[in-house]
């Protein structure tokens, strides 16, 4: 049973049955204004921060889920029939009268109910801090129809957590009023808590925004208070205002909403548009700018033009890397949905989704660093700005905030990996752009003073060097990439084997950069440290068939064949390869063990067998039910590293088999549950009865890594300091493929032929017809070049 599929060109996901097993959402955003929207109209809206600038409410953990949202009700003023233009919240049967489509930066909801056909497009224009809901209603009956159309949102107005935990007091500061001349409701809160966790200290502030909700037709009636709109013992499915009328009263106190009714008369076959707009206006400019802002986007042509700009923006972004492989399904993801998700995750900062409520945590340091490697291809300026932001979360000793809320506020934890991710972001930025000037750019340290990016990198090296334990491996602290290995080693403090591989990989990247930047002298310490880590790993971490995961208390091994649970972990096999450990026989054995013990029809598991007993000297992972999350699920993000490692070993068939298996949508939609067009954080493994069920969709680093691994390692178009490397690792059965990659201002049109059916091995490269020595395509004279690549056995 399927709820949806891709359009033929792959650019839209069409939801043909809106009764999806979980809310299937999309993001509408311009980097400042954010809205989520499900196929059923549910979702949130916020201005810049989902914590501090929450515009609308979304009831978390409620039944039914996915409420409220961006709702348009219709009432037939003759028959009294009421429905909504998305299936929910009214839920009129049959649901089959409804359809939805998610595209890049827009969502469309279509219906035909009571002879009225409707199509609503939801979008956020690139240049304005608002969302637009453009509805077209068509009378498909032979009689004239009199309709009331009511747009409705429930407002949070500021701090989302305070709204949740202190509503009883907070509601006394909500203000909402209607302005007739503008056909708009304006709402704000005259009190604003800005501290992250809320506070007892009463800040002397008001929310710095006015929210507005407006429509392009004369308003017949309006509402500002939820209780008056919904009525007692009711909910969004059957609001009393749709029966007895909207009160047209400003807010006195309570839960703020904005509801606007317009009345339409439609002759047979006639259509009319109704355009609602929800947005924010900065307070200092409010009186001066409100008229112009509110009246913008009142005619359909201006909305169409905005939609055109949304499409152009996405075409530009997605046009930086293109693939035409023998696998059309993979192409849809490589061309569109993987980079789309990666960009959204970068913009959203992984904090807000159906699963993440945008109230609990700030930007993760490691998450943000990883998100940057996807954005840098098409948007190097924003990547550079993120590198600066990451640098500003660092102390002079190299320690960084584990998560942060922007400049100045964050939380230190004892994770051993966080600072090293900075190296990943910096090196990928410079490889992509050739902008070595970044190293000399200055950024402040959290504990005073400033330093160049190079000095920040060297601080990271000092952090790494100072954080080693008894076996010469990183002290585990409260976790590494895996946040749930948080109490390894009890009081002793265990050591992270993955951490050592990760340190080695990052230090290797850094020394390569320093050599290229002719700052090799600075790299002496980093190189020596890397060598020591590699030596320690080879001496202590090999378990016979794979690498162990950690040392716990008194030298106890975790992730070893000595253990009953958690015998083998995925990351210490893939990263052994990524870190470039020297013993190829061990690497091959490790990856084969991974395939043997961890791979499943749903993808490779994070570890196996899952823990069944709580072990306070390992941590949270053992407290989690088995087969889910870090306790033995198919965690999607590390699967990307498995693919990368197989590519590094040159095993193209295996690499692509993993890549293909991990594509969202490979599992039956009813089982998978989450959106089949984006990656989820994890897929439940065969150790749980809901095997195959995915959760935590959208906000995962999987997309960023799959984007890079797909293009860099499988298609093999990889940025290096010297230029674009061409080194595909593909299924041997592929006769070839085509790809495009924009790199340092030039578009490389790549055509690969593989007549001998090899998985790896380039025998010749021609650029614009001229042969090239070595694997690097030189920088072309023009802005476009043709790269012809022949793979074969002679290599
Ligand atoms: C979550 C976190 C990420 C972490 C992973 C594994 O996805 O966002 O930072 O690495 O879990 O614990």
PDB file of N, CA, C and O in Angstrom, residues 4 352 520 795:
ATOM      1  N   UNK A   4       2.109   7.568  -1.680  1.00  0.00           N
ATOM      2  CA  UNK A   4       2.577   8.580  -2.629  1.00  0.00           C
ATOM      3  C   UNK A   4       3.733   8.080  -3.450  1.00  0.00           C
ATOM      4  O   UNK A   4       4.233   6.971  -3.254  1.00  0.00           O
ATOM      5  N   UNK A 352      14.357  21.892  14.290  1.00  0.00           N
ATOM      6  CA  UNK A 352      12.887  21.917  14.235  1.00  0.00           C
ATOM      7  C   UNK A 352      12.382  20.956  13.174  1.00  0.00           C
ATOM      8  O   UNK A 352      12.779  21.019  12.017  1.00  0.00           O
ATOM      9  N   UNK A 520      53.545  23.927   6.618  1.00  0.00           N
ATOM     10  CA  UNK A 520      53.821  22.567   7.073  1.00  0.00           C
ATOM     11  C   UNK A 520      54.444  22.517   8.451  1.00  0.00           C
ATOM     12  O   UNK A 520      54.168  21.612   9.233  1.00  0.00           O
ATOM     13  N   UNK A 795      44.297   0.107 -15.827  1.00  0.00           N
ATOM     14  CA  UNK A 795      44.706   1.107 -14.833  1.00  0.00           C
ATOM     15  C   UNK A 795      45.611   0.497 -13.777  1.00  0.00           C
ATOM     16  O   UNK A 795      45.480  -0.657 -13.442  1.00  0.00           O
TER      17      UNK A 795
END
